[in-house]
Amino acid sequence: METLVCKNITKSYEKGKKALDRLSFSVPAKGILAVIGRNGAGKTTLMRILATELMPSSGTATMNGIDVVKDAVKMREMIAVLPQESRAVNWMTPLQTILSYLMYRGMDYSEAREKAHEALAGIGMTKLEKTLNSKLSGGQKRKVLVASILASDAPIIFVDEPTTGLDPISRSELWDMLKRLKKTHFVFLTTHYLEEAEKLADTICIIDEGKLKGIGTLGEIRKLVKYQYSIKILEKGKKVKINEGEEVTGEDGFAQIMTTEKEADRLSSRFIKEKVRFSINPMSLEDIFYYVVKKPINAEEEAKDYGTWF
Ligand SMILES: Nc1ncnc2c1ncn2[C@@H]1O[C@H](COP(=O)(O)OP(=O)(O)OP(=O)(O)O)[C@@H](O)[C@H]1O
Ligand SMILES: [Mg+2]
């Protein structure tokens, strides 16, 4: 019964304003569930409710049959949480950080020491285990925190934006850690990096303004949009007549066309002939995300990532 079930989860911090609005879904509590959404969408609120830190205003949630409100004590025994704002304590070393976390969770000293060493070796930081956290890079500090929960015996892990602000190499190292972790744990991950969700997640959940916009595998999420291709025209204000598809204009003034394969083929042949600068890609999670939350993507940024046709 490895399932996460939410039924009409609603949370209002203040009267009238809903941080979460009747969220209902049932997904496998296996691998990685990546929750994506704009700032203030409700990701942390959902995570805090499921991690028993916060009571929902109404609705119920169960993880593997355990009610996160009624059976909160039982639930807490099964989870480890890395909150969004967590920071490694400067005057401690990586070894002390992991050791103290594990002992705080109730592990005895010798087991905690063994697990901490194992975890540090797993992230290639054995040599730095006695260096003060204050002397580590931001990425190394974050890895120590993730290693702490990794070393815990909790089968369910909550990580709130663990890779925010990391350089691409540190991020990809953390991705490797999460990939290892998901083989044996259920990981609830929130992220602003859609590529991260695309690469790591078994299930993707899109929230916007407290409402569920879509949930499922990447394949299921793709079905939220009816078009398979995304074309960005890298010339401001360029008017294009499309036979099939939808066009949105970004805040930067560039047009993005979501369309079928046939129409994408017709348009790109035309653009090449007319020397119009554009980029074309299959709909990525990023495209789908912006489509679903109705906020078009920045064409220049996209072109950098996927290569541009001239
Ligand atoms: N303690 C609080 N008191 C009042 N309102 C809150 C509190 N925490 C969050 N909110 C509000 O609830 C909404 C959802 O916030 P939440 O932190 O869940 O968003 P988020 O998706 O995690 O955003 P971010 O990507 O910025 O971390 C926001 O409108 C926020 O202002
Ligand atoms: Mg948050």
Coordinates of C-alpha atoms and ligand atoms in Angstrom, one line a residue:
M1 CA 0.0 0.0 0.0
E2 CA 2.7 2.5 -1.0
T3 CA 0.4 5.4 -1.8
L4 CA 0.1 9.0 -0.9
V5 CA -3.5 10.1 -0.9
C6 CA -4.7 13.7 -0.3
K7 CA -8.4 14.4 -0.1
N8 CA -9.5 18.0 -0.3
I9 CA -6.5 19.4 1.5
T10 CA -7.1 23.1 2.2
K11 CA -4.9 25.4 4.2
S12 CA -5.7 29.0 5.0
Y13 CA -3.1 30.9 7.0
E14 CA -5.2 34.0 7.0
K15 CA -8.9 34.4 6.8
G16 CA -10.1 34.2 3.2
K17 CA -6.7 33.5 1.6
K18 CA -6.1 29.9 0.7
A19 CA -2.5 28.7 0.4
L20 CA -3.9 25.3 -0.6
D21 CA -7.3 24.9 -2.1
R22 CA -8.9 21.4 -2.1
L23 CA -6.0 19.4 -3.3
S24 CA -7.0 15.8 -4.1
F25 CA -4.8 13.1 -5.6
S26 CA -3.6 9.6 -5.1
V27 CA -0.1 8.7 -6.3
P28 CA 2.4 5.9 -5.7
A29 CA 4.6 6.7 -2.6
K30 CA 7.6 5.4 -4.5
G31 CA 10.7 7.0 -6.1
I32 CA 10.6 10.8 -6.3
L33 CA 7.5 12.9 -6.3
A34 CA 8.6 16.4 -7.6
V35 CA 6.3 19.3 -6.7
I36 CA 6.7 22.3 -8.9
G37 CA 5.0 25.7 -8.9
R38 CA 5.8 29.4 -8.8
N39 CA 6.8 31.3 -5.6
G40 CA 3.9 31.1 -3.2
A41 CA 2.2 28.3 -5.1
G42 CA 1.8 26.2 -1.9
K43 CA 4.6 23.7 -2.3
T44 CA 6.2 24.2 1.2
T45 CA 2.7 24.3 2.8
L46 CA 1.8 20.9 1.3
M47 CA 5.2 19.5 2.4
R48 CA 4.8 20.8 5.9
I49 CA 1.3 19.3 6.2
L50 CA 2.4 15.9 4.9
A51 CA 5.5 16.1 7.2
T52 CA 3.1 16.7 10.2
E53 CA 4.5 20.2 10.9
L54 CA 1.3 22.0 10.0
M55 CA -2.4 21.1 10.4
P56 CA -4.5 21.4 7.2
S57 CA -7.6 23.7 7.7
S58 CA -9.6 20.9 6.2
G59 CA -9.2 17.6 4.3
T60 CA -7.2 14.5 4.9
A61 CA -3.9 13.0 3.8
T62 CA -2.5 9.5 4.3
M63 CA 0.9 8.1 3.4
N64 CA 1.0 4.3 3.1
G65 CA -2.3 4.2 5.0
I66 CA -1.0 6.4 7.9
D67 CA -3.1 9.6 8.5
V68 CA -0.7 12.5 8.7
V69 CA -2.9 14.3 11.3
K70 CA -4.5 11.5 13.3
D71 CA -1.4 9.3 13.3
A72 CA 1.2 12.1 13.3
V73 CA 3.4 10.4 15.9
K74 CA 3.6 7.2 13.8
M75 CA 4.2 9.3 10.7
R76 CA 7.1 11.2 12.3
E77 CA 8.9 7.9 13.0
M78 CA 9.0 7.3 9.2
I79 CA 10.1 10.6 7.9
A80 CA 13.2 12.8 7.7
V81 CA 12.8 16.4 6.6
L82 CA 15.1 19.0 5.0
P83 CA 13.2 22.3 5.3
Q84 CA 13.6 25.1 2.7
E85 CA 15.5 27.4 5.0
S86 CA 17.9 24.8 6.5
R87 CA 21.6 25.8 6.8
A88 CA 24.5 23.8 8.1
V89 CA 25.7 25.3 11.4
N90 CA 29.0 27.1 10.8
W91 CA 30.8 26.1 14.0
M92 CA 30.2 22.4 13.4
T93 CA 32.0 19.9 11.1
P94 CA 30.2 17.7 8.6
L95 CA 30.8 14.7 10.8
Q96 CA 29.4 16.5 13.8
T97 CA 26.4 17.7 11.8
I98 CA 25.4 14.3 10.6
L99 CA 26.3 12.6 13.9
S100 CA 24.2 15.0 16.0
Y101 CA 21.3 14.8 13.6
L102 CA 21.2 11.0 13.8
M103 CA 21.6 11.0 17.6
Y104 CA 18.8 13.5 17.9
R105 CA 16.7 11.1 16.0
G106 CA 17.5 8.4 18.6
M107 CA 20.3 6.4 17.0
D108 CA 23.0 5.3 19.4
Y109 CA 26.5 6.8 19.1
S110 CA 28.3 3.9 17.5
E111 CA 25.7 3.3 14.9
A112 CA 25.4 7.0 14.2
R113 CA 29.1 7.3 13.8
E114 CA 29.2 4.4 11.4
K115 CA 26.3 5.8 9.3
A116 CA 27.8 9.3 9.3
H117 CA 31.1 8.0 8.0
E118 CA 29.3 6.0 5.4
A119 CA 27.2 9.0 4.3
L120 CA 30.3 11.2 4.1
A121 CA 32.1 8.6 2.0
G122 CA 29.0 8.4 -0.2
I123 CA 29.3 12.1 -1.1
G124 CA 33.1 12.1 -1.4
M125 CA 33.6 14.2 1.7
T126 CA 35.6 11.9 3.9
K127 CA 38.6 14.2 3.8
L128 CA 36.5 17.2 4.8
E129 CA 34.7 15.5 7.7
K130 CA 36.5 17.4 10.3
T131 CA 36.7 20.8 8.5
L132 CA 34.4 23.5 9.9
N133 CA 31.2 23.9 7.9
S134 CA 32.0 27.6 7.7
K135 CA 35.0 26.7 5.4
L136 CA 32.9 24.6 3.0
S137 CA 31.3 25.9 -0.2
G138 CA 27.5 26.4 -0.3
G139 CA 27.2 23.2 -2.4
Q140 CA 29.3 21.2 0.0
K141 CA 27.2 22.4 3.0
R142 CA 24.0 21.5 1.2
K143 CA 25.4 18.0 0.4
V144 CA 26.2 17.5 4.1
L145 CA 22.5 18.3 5.0
V146 CA 21.2 16.0 2.4
A147 CA 23.7 13.3 3.6
S148 CA 22.3 13.7 7.1
I149 CA 18.8 12.7 6.1
L150 CA 20.2 10.1 3.7
A151 CA 22.0 8.5 6.7
S152 CA 18.8 8.4 8.7
D153 CA 16.8 5.2 8.8
A154 CA 13.6 7.1 7.7
P155 CA 12.0 5.5 4.6
I156 CA 10.3 8.7 3.6
I157 CA 12.3 11.9 2.9
F158 CA 11.0 15.4 2.4
V159 CA 13.4 17.9 0.7
D160 CA 12.3 21.4 0.0
E161 CA 14.3 23.0 -2.8
P162 CA 17.6 21.3 -1.9
T163 CA 19.3 22.4 -5.1
T164 CA 18.3 26.1 -5.2
G165 CA 21.3 28.4 -5.7
L166 CA 23.7 25.6 -6.4
D167 CA 26.1 25.7 -9.4
P168 CA 25.4 23.1 -12.2
I169 CA 28.1 20.7 -11.0
S170 CA 27.0 20.7 -7.3
R171 CA 23.4 20.4 -8.5
S172 CA 24.2 17.4 -10.6
E173 CA 26.1 15.8 -7.7
L174 CA 23.0 16.3 -5.5
W175 CA 20.9 14.8 -8.3
D176 CA 23.1 11.7 -8.1
M177 CA 22.5 11.5 -4.4
L178 CA 18.8 11.8 -4.9
K179 CA 18.8 9.2 -7.6
R180 CA 20.5 6.8 -5.2
L181 CA 18.2 7.7 -2.4
K182 CA 15.0 7.1 -4.5
K183 CA 15.9 3.4 -5.0
T184 CA 15.3 2.7 -1.3
H185 CA 13.2 5.7 -0.2
F186 CA 10.2 7.7 -1.1
V187 CA 11.4 11.3 -1.8
F188 CA 9.0 14.3 -1.7
L189 CA 11.0 17.0 -3.5
T190 CA 10.1 20.5 -4.3
T191 CA 12.0 22.4 -6.9
H192 CA 12.1 25.4 -9.2
Y193 CA 14.3 23.6 -11.7
L194 CA 12.0 21.9 -14.1
E195 CA 14.8 20.1 -15.7
E196 CA 15.5 18.6 -12.2
A197 CA 11.9 17.4 -12.0
E198 CA 12.1 16.0 -15.6
K199 CA 15.3 14.1 -14.9
L200 CA 14.6 12.8 -11.4
A201 CA 10.9 12.5 -10.8
D202 CA 8.7 9.4 -11.1
T203 CA 5.7 11.5 -10.4
I204 CA 5.4 15.3 -11.1
C205 CA 2.9 17.5 -9.3
I206 CA 2.1 21.0 -10.6
I207 CA 0.6 23.4 -8.1
D208 CA -0.4 27.0 -8.9
E209 CA -2.0 29.5 -6.5
G210 CA -2.8 26.6 -4.1
K211 CA -4.6 24.6 -6.8
L212 CA -3.6 21.3 -8.3
K213 CA -2.9 21.8 -12.0
G214 CA -1.7 18.3 -12.9
I215 CA -0.1 15.2 -11.4
G216 CA 1.3 12.0 -12.8
T217 CA 4.2 10.6 -14.7
L218 CA 5.9 12.9 -17.3
G219 CA 3.9 11.0 -19.9
E220 CA 0.7 11.7 -18.1
I221 CA 1.7 15.4 -17.6
R222 CA 2.4 15.7 -21.3
K223 CA -1.3 14.9 -21.9
L224 CA -2.2 18.2 -20.2
V225 CA -1.3 19.9 -23.4
K226 CA -2.6 19.1 -26.8
Y227 CA 0.5 20.1 -28.8
Q228 CA 3.8 18.3 -29.0
Y229 CA 6.1 21.1 -30.3
S230 CA 7.1 24.5 -29.1
I231 CA 8.5 27.1 -31.4
K232 CA 10.0 30.3 -30.2
I233 CA 10.4 33.2 -32.5
L234 CA 13.5 35.2 -31.5
E235 CA 12.4 38.4 -33.1
K236 CA 10.3 40.8 -31.1
G237 CA 6.9 41.7 -32.3
K238 CA 7.0 39.3 -35.3
K239 CA 3.5 38.5 -36.5
V240 CA 3.0 34.9 -37.6
K241 CA -0.2 33.4 -39.0
I242 CA -0.6 29.9 -37.6
N243 CA -3.0 27.3 -39.0
E244 CA -3.1 25.1 -35.9
G245 CA -1.9 25.7 -32.4
E246 CA -1.7 28.4 -29.8
E247 CA 0.5 31.5 -29.5
V248 CA 1.4 33.3 -26.4
T249 CA 3.6 36.4 -26.0
G250 CA 6.2 36.4 -23.3
E251 CA 6.9 39.4 -21.0
D252 CA 10.0 39.9 -23.2
G253 CA 7.8 40.4 -26.3
F254 CA 8.9 37.1 -28.0
A255 CA 6.2 34.9 -29.4
Q256 CA 5.9 31.2 -28.4
I257 CA 3.9 28.9 -30.6
M258 CA 2.7 25.5 -29.3
T259 CA 1.6 23.3 -32.2
T260 CA 1.3 20.0 -33.9
E261 CA 4.2 18.2 -35.7
K262 CA 2.7 19.0 -39.1
E263 CA 2.3 22.7 -38.4
A264 CA 5.7 22.9 -36.7
D265 CA 7.2 21.4 -39.9
R266 CA 5.4 23.9 -42.1
L267 CA 6.3 26.9 -39.9
S268 CA 10.0 26.0 -39.6
S269 CA 10.4 25.5 -43.3
R270 CA 8.9 28.9 -43.8
F271 CA 11.0 30.5 -41.1
I272 CA 14.2 29.0 -42.6
K273 CA 13.2 30.4 -46.1
E274 CA 12.4 33.8 -44.7
K275 CA 15.5 33.9 -42.4
V276 CA 13.4 34.3 -39.3
R277 CA 15.4 33.5 -36.1
F278 CA 13.6 30.8 -34.1
S279 CA 14.1 27.7 -32.0
I280 CA 12.0 24.5 -32.1
N281 CA 11.8 21.8 -29.5
P282 CA 9.4 19.0 -28.4
M283 CA 7.3 20.3 -25.5
S284 CA 9.5 20.1 -22.5
L285 CA 8.2 20.0 -18.9
E286 CA 9.1 23.7 -18.8
D287 CA 6.9 24.4 -21.8
I288 CA 4.1 22.4 -20.3
F289 CA 4.5 24.1 -16.9
Y290 CA 4.2 27.6 -18.4
Y291 CA 1.4 26.5 -20.6
V292 CA -0.5 25.1 -17.6
V293 CA 0.2 28.1 -15.3
K294 CA -0.4 30.4 -18.3
K295 CA 3.0 32.2 -18.1
P296 CA 5.0 32.0 -21.3
I297 CA 8.7 31.2 -21.2
N298 CA 11.6 33.5 -22.0
A299 CA 12.6 32.7 -25.5
E300 CA 16.2 33.8 -25.2
E301 CA 16.9 31.7 -22.2
E302 CA 15.3 28.7 -23.9
A303 CA 17.4 29.2 -27.0
K304 CA 20.6 29.1 -25.0
D305 CA 19.6 25.7 -23.5
Y306 CA 18.4 23.9 -26.6
G307 CA 20.4 25.4 -29.5
T308 CA 18.9 27.8 -32.0
W309 CA 18.1 27.5 -35.6
F310 CA 18.7 30.6 -37.8
Ligands
LIG1 N1 3.3 31.2 8.0 C1 2.6 31.8 7.1 N2 1.7 32.7 7.4 C2 0.9 33.3 6.5 N3 0.9 33.0 5.2 C3 1.8 32.1 4.8 C4 2.7 31.4 5.7 N4 3.5 30.6 5.0 C5 3.1 30.7 3.7 N5 2.1 31.6 3.6 C6 1.4 32.0 2.3 O1 0.9 30.8 1.7 C7 1.1 30.8 0.3 C8 1.9 29.5 -0.1 O2 3.2 29.6 0.5 P1 4.3 28.4 0.4 O3 5.4 28.8 1.2 O4 3.6 27.2 0.6 O5 4.7 28.6 -1.2 P2 5.9 27.9 -2.0 O6 5.2 27.3 -3.2 O7 6.7 27.0 -1.1 O8 6.7 29.1 -2.5 P3 8.3 29.3 -2.7 O9 8.6 28.7 -4.1 O10 8.5 30.7 -2.7 O11 9.0 28.5 -1.6 C9 1.8 32.1 0.0 O12 0.8 33.0 -0.4 C10 2.4 32.5 1.3 O13 2.5 33.9 1.4
MG2 MG 8.6 27.0 -0.5

